[in-house]
PDB file of C-alpha atoms and ligand atoms in Angstrom:
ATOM      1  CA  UNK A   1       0.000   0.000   0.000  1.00 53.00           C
ATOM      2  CA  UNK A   2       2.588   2.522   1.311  1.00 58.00           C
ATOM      3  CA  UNK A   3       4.124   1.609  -2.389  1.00 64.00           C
ATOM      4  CA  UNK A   4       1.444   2.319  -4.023  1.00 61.00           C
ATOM      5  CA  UNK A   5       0.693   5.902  -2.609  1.00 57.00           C
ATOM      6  CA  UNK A   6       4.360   6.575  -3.282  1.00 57.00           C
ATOM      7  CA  UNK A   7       3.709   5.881  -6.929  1.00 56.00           C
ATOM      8  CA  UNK A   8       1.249   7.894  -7.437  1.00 53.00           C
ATOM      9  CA  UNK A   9       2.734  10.918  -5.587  1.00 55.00           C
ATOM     10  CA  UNK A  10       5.463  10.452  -7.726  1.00 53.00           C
ATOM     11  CA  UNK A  11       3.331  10.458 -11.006  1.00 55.00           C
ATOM     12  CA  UNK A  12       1.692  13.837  -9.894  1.00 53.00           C
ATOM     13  CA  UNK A  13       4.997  15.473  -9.398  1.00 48.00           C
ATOM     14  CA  UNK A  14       5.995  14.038 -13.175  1.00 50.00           C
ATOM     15  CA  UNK A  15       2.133  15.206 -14.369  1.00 50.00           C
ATOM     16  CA  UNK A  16       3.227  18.633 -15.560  1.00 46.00           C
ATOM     17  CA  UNK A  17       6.623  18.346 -16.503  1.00 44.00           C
ATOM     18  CA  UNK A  18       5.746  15.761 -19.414  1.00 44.00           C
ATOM     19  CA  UNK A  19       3.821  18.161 -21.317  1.00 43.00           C
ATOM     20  CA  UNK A  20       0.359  15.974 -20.906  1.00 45.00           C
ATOM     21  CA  UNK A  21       0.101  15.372 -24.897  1.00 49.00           C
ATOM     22  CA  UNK A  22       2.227  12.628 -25.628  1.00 63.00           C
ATOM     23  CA  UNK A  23       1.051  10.212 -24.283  1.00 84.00           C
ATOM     24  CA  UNK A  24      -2.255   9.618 -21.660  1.00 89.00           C
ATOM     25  CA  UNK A  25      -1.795   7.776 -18.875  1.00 91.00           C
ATOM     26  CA  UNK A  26       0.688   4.666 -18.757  1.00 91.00           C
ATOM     27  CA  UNK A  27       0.159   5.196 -22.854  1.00 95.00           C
ATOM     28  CA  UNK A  28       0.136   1.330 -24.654  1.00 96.00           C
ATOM     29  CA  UNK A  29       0.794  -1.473 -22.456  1.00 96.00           C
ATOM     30  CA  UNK A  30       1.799  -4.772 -24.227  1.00 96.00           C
ATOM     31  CA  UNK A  31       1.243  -8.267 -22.342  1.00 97.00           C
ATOM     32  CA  UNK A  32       2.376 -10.941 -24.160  1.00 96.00           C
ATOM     33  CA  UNK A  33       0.958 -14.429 -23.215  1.00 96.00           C
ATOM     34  CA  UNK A  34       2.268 -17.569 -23.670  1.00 94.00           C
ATOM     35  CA  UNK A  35       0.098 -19.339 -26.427  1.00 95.00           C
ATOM     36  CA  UNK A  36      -1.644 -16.331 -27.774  1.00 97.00           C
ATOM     37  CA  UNK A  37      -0.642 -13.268 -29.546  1.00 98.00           C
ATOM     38  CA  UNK A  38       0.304 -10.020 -27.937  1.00 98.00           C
ATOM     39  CA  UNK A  39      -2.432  -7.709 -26.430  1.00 98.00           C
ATOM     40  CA  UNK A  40      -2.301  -4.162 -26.425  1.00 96.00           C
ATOM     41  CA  UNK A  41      -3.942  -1.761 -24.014  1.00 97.00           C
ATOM     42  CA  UNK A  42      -4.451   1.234 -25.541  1.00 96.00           C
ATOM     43  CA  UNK A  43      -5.022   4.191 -22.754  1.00 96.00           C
ATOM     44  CA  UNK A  44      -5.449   6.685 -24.733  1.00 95.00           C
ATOM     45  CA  UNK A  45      -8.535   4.672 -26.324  1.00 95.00           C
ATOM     46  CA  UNK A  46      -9.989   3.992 -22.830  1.00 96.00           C
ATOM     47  CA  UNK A  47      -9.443   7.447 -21.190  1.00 95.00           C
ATOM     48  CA  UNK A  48      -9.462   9.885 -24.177  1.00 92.00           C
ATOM     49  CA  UNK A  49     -12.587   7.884 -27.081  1.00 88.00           C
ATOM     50  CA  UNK A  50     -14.147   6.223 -23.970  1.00 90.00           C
ATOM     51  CA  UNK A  51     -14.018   9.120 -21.558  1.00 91.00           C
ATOM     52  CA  UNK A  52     -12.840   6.453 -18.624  1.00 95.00           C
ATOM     53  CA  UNK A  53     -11.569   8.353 -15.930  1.00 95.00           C
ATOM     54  CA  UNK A  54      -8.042   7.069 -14.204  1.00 96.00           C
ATOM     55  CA  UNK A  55      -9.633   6.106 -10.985  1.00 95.00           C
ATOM     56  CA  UNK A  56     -12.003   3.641 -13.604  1.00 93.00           C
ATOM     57  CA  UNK A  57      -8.952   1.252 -13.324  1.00 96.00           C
ATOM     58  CA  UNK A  58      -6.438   2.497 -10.829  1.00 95.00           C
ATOM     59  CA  UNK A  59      -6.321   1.224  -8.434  1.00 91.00           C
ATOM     60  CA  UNK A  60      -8.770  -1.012  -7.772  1.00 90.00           C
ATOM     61  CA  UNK A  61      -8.416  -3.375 -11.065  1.00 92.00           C
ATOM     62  CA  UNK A  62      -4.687  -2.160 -11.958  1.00 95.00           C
ATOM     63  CA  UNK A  63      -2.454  -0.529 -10.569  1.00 94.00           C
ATOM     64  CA  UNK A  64      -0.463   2.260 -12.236  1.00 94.00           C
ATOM     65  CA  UNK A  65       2.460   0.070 -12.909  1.00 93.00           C
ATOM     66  CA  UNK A  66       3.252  -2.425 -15.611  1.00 92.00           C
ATOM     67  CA  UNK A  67       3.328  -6.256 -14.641  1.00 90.00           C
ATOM     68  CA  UNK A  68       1.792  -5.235 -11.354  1.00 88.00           C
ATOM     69  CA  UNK A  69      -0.696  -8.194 -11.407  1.00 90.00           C
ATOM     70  CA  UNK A  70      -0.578 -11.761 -12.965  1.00 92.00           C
ATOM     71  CA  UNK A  71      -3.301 -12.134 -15.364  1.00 95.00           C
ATOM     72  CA  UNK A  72      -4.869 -14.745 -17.259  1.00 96.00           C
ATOM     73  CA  UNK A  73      -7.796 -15.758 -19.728  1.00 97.00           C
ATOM     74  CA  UNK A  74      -9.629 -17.804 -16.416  1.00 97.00           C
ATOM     75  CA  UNK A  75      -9.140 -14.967 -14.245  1.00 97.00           C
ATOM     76  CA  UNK A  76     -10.307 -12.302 -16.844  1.00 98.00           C
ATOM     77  CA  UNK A  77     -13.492 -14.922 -18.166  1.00 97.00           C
ATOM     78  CA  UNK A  78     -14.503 -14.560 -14.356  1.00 96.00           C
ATOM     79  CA  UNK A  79     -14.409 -11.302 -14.434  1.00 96.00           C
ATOM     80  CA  UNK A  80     -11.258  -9.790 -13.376  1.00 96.00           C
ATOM     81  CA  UNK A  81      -9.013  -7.230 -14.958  1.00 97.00           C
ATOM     82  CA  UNK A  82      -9.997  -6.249 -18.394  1.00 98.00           C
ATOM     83  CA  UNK A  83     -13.014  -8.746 -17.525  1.00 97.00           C
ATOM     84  CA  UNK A  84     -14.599  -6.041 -15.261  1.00 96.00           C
ATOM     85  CA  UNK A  85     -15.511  -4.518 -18.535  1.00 97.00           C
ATOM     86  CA  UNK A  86     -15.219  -6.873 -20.834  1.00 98.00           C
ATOM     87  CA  UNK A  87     -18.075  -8.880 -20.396  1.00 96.00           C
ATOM     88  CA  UNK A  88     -20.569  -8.409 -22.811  1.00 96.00           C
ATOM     89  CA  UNK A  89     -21.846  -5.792 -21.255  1.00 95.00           C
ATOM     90  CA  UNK A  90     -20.285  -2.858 -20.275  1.00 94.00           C
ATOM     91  CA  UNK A  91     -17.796  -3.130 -23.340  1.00 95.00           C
ATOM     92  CA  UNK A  92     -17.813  -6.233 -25.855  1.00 97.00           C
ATOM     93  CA  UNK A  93     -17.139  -9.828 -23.759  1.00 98.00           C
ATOM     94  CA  UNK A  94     -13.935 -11.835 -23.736  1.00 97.00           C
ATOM     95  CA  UNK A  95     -15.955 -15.403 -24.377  1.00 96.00           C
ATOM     96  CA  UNK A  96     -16.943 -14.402 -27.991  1.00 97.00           C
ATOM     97  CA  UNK A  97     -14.699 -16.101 -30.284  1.00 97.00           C
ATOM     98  CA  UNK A  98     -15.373 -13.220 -32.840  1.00 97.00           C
ATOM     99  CA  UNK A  99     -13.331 -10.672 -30.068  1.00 98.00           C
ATOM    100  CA  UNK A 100     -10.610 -12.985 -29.478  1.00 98.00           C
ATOM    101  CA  UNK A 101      -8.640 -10.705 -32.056  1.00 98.00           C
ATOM    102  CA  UNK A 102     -10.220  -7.147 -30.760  1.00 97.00           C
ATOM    103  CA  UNK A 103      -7.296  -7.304 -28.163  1.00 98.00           C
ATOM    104  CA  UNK A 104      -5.152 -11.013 -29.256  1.00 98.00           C
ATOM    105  CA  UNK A 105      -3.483  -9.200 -32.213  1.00 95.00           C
TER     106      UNK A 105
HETATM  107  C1  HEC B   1      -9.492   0.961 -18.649  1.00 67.45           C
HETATM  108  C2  HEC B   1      -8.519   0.839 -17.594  1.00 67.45           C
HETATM  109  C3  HEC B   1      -7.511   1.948 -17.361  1.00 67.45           C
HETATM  110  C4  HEC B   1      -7.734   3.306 -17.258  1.00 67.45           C
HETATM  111  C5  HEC B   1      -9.057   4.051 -17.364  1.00 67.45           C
HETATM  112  C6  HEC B   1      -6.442   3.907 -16.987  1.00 67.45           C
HETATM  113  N1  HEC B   1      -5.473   2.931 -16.920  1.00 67.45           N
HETATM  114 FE1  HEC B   1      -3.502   3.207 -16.492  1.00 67.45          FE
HETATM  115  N2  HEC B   1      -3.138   1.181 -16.706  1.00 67.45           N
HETATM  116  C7  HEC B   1      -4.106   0.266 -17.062  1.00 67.45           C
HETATM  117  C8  HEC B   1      -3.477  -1.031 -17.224  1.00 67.45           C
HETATM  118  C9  HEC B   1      -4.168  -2.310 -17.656  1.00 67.45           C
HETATM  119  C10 HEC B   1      -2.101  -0.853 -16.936  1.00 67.45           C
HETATM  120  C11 HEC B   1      -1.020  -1.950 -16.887  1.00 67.45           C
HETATM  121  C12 HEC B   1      -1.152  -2.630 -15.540  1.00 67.45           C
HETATM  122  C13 HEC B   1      -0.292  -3.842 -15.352  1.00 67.45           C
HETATM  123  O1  HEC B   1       0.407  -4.268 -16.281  1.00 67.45           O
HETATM  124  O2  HEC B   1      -0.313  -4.383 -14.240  1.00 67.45           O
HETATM  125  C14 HEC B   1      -1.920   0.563 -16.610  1.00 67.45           C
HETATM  126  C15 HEC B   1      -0.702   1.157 -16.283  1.00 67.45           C
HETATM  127  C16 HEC B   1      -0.534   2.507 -16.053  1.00 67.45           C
HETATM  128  C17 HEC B   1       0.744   3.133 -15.798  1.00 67.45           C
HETATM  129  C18 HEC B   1       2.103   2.426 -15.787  1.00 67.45           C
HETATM  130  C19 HEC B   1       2.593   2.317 -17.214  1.00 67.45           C
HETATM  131  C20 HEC B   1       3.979   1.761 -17.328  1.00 67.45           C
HETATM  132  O3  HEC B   1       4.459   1.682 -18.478  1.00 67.45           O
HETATM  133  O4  HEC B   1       4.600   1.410 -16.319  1.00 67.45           O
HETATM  134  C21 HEC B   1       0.504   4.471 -15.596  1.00 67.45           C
HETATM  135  C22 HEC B   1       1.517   5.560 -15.290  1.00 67.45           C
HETATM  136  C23 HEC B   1      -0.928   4.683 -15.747  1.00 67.45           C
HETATM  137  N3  HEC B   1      -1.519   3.465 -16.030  1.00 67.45           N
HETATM  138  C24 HEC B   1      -1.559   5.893 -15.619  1.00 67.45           C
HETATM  139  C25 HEC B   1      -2.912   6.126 -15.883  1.00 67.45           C
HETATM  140  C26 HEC B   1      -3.545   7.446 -15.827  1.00 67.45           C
HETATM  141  C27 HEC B   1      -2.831   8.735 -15.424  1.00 67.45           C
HETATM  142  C28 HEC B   1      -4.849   7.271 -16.189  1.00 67.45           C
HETATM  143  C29 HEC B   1      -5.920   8.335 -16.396  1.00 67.45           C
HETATM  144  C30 HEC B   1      -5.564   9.402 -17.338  1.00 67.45           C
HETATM  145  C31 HEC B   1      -5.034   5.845 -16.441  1.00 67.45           C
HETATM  146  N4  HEC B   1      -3.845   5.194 -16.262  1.00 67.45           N
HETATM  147  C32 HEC B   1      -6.235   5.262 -16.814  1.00 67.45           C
HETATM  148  C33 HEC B   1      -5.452   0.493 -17.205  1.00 67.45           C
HETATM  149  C34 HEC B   1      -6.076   1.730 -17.155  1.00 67.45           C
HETATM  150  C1  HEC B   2     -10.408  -7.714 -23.474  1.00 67.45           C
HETATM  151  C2  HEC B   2      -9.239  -8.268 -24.091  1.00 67.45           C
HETATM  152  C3  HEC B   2      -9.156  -9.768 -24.358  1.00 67.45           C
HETATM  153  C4  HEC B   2     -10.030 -10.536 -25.100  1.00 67.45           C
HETATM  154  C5  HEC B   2     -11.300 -10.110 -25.804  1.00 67.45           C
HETATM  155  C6  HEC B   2      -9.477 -11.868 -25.106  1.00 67.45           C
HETATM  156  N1  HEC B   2      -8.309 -11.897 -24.396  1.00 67.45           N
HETATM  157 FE1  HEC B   2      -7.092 -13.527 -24.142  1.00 67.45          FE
HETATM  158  N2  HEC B   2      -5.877 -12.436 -22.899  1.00 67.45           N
HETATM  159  C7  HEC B   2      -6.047 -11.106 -22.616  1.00 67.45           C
HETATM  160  C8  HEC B   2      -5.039 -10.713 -21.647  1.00 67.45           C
HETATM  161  C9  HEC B   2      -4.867  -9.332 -21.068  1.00 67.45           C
HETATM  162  C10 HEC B   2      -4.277 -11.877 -21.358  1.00 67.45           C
HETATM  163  C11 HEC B   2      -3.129 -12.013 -20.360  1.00 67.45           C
HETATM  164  C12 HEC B   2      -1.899 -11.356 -20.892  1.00 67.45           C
HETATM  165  C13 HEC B   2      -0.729 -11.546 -19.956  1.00 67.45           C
HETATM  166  O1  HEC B   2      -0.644 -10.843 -18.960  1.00 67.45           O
HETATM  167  O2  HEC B   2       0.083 -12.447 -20.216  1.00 67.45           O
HETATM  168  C14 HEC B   2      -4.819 -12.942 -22.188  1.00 67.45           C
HETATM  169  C15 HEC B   2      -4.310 -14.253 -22.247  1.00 67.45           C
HETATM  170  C16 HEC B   2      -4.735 -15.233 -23.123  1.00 67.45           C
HETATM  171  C17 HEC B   2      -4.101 -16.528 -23.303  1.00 67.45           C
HETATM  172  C18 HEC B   2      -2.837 -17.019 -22.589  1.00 67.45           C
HETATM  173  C19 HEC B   2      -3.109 -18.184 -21.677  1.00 67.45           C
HETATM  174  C20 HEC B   2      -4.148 -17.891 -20.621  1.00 67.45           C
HETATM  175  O3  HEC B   2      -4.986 -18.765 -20.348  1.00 67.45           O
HETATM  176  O4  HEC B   2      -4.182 -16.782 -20.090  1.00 67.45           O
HETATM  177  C21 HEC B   2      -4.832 -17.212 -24.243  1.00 67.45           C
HETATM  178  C22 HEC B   2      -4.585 -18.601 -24.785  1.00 67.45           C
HETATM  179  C23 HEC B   2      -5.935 -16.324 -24.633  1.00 67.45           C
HETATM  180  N3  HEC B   2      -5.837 -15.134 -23.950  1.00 67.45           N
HETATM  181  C24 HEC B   2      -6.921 -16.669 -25.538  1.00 67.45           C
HETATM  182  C25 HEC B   2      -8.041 -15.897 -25.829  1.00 67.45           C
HETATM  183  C26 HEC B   2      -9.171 -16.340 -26.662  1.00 67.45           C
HETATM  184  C27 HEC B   2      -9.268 -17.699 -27.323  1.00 67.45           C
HETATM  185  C28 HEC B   2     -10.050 -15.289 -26.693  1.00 67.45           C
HETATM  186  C29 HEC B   2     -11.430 -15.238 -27.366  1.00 67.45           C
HETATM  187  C30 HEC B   2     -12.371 -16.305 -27.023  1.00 67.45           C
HETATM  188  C31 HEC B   2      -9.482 -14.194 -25.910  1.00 67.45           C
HETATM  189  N4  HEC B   2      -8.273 -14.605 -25.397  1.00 67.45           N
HETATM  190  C32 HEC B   2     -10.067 -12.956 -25.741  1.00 67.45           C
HETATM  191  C33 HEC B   2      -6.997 -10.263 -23.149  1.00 67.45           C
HETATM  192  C34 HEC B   2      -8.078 -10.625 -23.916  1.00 67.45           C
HETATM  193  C1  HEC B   3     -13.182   0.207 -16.808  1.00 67.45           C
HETATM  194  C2  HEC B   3     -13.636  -0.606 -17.914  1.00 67.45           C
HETATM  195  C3  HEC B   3     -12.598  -1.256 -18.843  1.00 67.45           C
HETATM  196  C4  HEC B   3     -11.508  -2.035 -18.496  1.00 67.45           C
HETATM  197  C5  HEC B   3     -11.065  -2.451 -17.106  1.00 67.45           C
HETATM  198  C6  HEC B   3     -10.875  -2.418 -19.738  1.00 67.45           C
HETATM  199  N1  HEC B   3     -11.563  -1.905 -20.804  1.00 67.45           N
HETATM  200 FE1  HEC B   3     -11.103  -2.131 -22.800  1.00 67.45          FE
HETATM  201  N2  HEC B   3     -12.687  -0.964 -23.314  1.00 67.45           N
HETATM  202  C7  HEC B   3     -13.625  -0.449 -22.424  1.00 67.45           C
HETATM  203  C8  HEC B   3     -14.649   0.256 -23.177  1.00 67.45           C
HETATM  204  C9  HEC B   3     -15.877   0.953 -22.572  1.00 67.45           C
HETATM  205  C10 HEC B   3     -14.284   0.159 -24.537  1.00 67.45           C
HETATM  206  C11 HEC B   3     -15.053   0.672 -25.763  1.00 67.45           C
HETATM  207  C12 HEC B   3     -15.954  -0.468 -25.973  1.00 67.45           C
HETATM  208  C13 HEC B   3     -16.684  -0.766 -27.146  1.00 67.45           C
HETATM  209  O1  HEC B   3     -16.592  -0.045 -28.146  1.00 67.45           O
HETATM  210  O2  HEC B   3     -17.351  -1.840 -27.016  1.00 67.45           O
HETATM  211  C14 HEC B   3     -13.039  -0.612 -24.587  1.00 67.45           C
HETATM  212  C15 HEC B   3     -12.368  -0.943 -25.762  1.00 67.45           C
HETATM  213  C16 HEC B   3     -11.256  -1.774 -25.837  1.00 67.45           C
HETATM  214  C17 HEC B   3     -10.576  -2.168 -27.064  1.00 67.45           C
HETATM  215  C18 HEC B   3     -10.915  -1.674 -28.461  1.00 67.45           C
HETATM  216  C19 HEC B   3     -11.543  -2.731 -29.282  1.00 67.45           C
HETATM  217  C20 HEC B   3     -11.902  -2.252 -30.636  1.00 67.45           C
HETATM  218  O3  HEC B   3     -11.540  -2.940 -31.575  1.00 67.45           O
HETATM  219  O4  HEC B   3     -12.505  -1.180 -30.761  1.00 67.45           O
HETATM  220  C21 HEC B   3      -9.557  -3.020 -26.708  1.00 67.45           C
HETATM  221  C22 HEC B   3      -8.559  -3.717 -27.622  1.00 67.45           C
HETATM  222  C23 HEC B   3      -9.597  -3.151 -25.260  1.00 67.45           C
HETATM  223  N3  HEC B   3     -10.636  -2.386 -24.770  1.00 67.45           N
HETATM  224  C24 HEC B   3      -8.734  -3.933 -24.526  1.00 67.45           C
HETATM  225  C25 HEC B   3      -8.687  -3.981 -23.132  1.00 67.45           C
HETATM  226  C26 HEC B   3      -7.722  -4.754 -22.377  1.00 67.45           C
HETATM  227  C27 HEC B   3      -6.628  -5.611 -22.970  1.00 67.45           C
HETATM  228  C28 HEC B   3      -8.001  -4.541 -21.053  1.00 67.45           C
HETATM  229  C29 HEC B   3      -7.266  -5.085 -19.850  1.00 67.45           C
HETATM  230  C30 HEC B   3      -5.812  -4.900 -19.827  1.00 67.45           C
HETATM  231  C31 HEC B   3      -9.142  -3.639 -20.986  1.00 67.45           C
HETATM  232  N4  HEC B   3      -9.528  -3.322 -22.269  1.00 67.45           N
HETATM  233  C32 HEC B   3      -9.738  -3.199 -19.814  1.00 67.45           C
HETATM  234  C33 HEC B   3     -13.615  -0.565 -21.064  1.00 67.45           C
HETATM  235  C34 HEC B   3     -12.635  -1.203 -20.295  1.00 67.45           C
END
């Protein structure tokens, strides 16, 4: 926890000094599971086209550091992680072979 806070004090003090227009947020974050091809998170789709605010995510699903938590297609199916959302109903659901490719790319 106590690392956690430190993080993000951290980010607020970097917050003005990178401009803001690069990149949003943590910008793309690449996984890259064993037996499937990479994923890409895009923040800049989730936070600037979906209007997600940081808080949305962090830190309650992620936290604002790559690799922070171990994920999985079981874990995610169930609900976790990207599944929060991506379940068929908030945002398009992980199960549906036709969406396999909207993130495995
Ligand atoms: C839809 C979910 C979501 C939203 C909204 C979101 N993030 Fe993230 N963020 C992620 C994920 C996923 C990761 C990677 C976490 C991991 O690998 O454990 C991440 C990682 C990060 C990182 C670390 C990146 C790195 O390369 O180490 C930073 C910094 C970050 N986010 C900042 C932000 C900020 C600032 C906002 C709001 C402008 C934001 N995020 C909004 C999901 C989100
Ligand atoms: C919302 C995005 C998303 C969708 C949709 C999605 N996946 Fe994944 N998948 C992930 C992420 C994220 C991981 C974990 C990446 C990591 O950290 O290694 C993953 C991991 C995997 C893995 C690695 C082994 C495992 O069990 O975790 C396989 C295989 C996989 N996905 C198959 C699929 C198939 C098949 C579909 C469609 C039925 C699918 N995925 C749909 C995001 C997605
Ligand atoms: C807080 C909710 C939330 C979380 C968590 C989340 N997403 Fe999303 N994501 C969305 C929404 C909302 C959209 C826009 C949905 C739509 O058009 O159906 C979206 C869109 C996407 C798209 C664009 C698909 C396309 O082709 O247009 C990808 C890829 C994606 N998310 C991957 C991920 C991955 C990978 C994760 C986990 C690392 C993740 N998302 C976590 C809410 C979320």
């Amino acid at each position: 926890m106590k690392r956690n806070l430190a993080t993000g004090l951290l980010f607020l003090v970097l917050l003005p000094a990178a401009g803001g227009a690069q990149s949003i947020g943590g910008g793309d974050v690449t996984f890259k599971p064993k037996g499937a091809e990479p994923v890409v998170f895009s923040h800049e789709l989730h936070v600037t086209s979906r209007g997600l605010k940081c808080t949305g995510c962090h830190y309650h699903v992620f936290q604002m550091t790559k690799g922070s938590y171990k994920m999985d297609m079981t874990k995610i199916t169930k609900g976790d992680f990207c599944g929060k959302c991506h379940n068929g109903e908030r945002s398009f659901g992980v199960l549906d072979e036709q969406n396999c490719v909207k993130c495995h790319k």
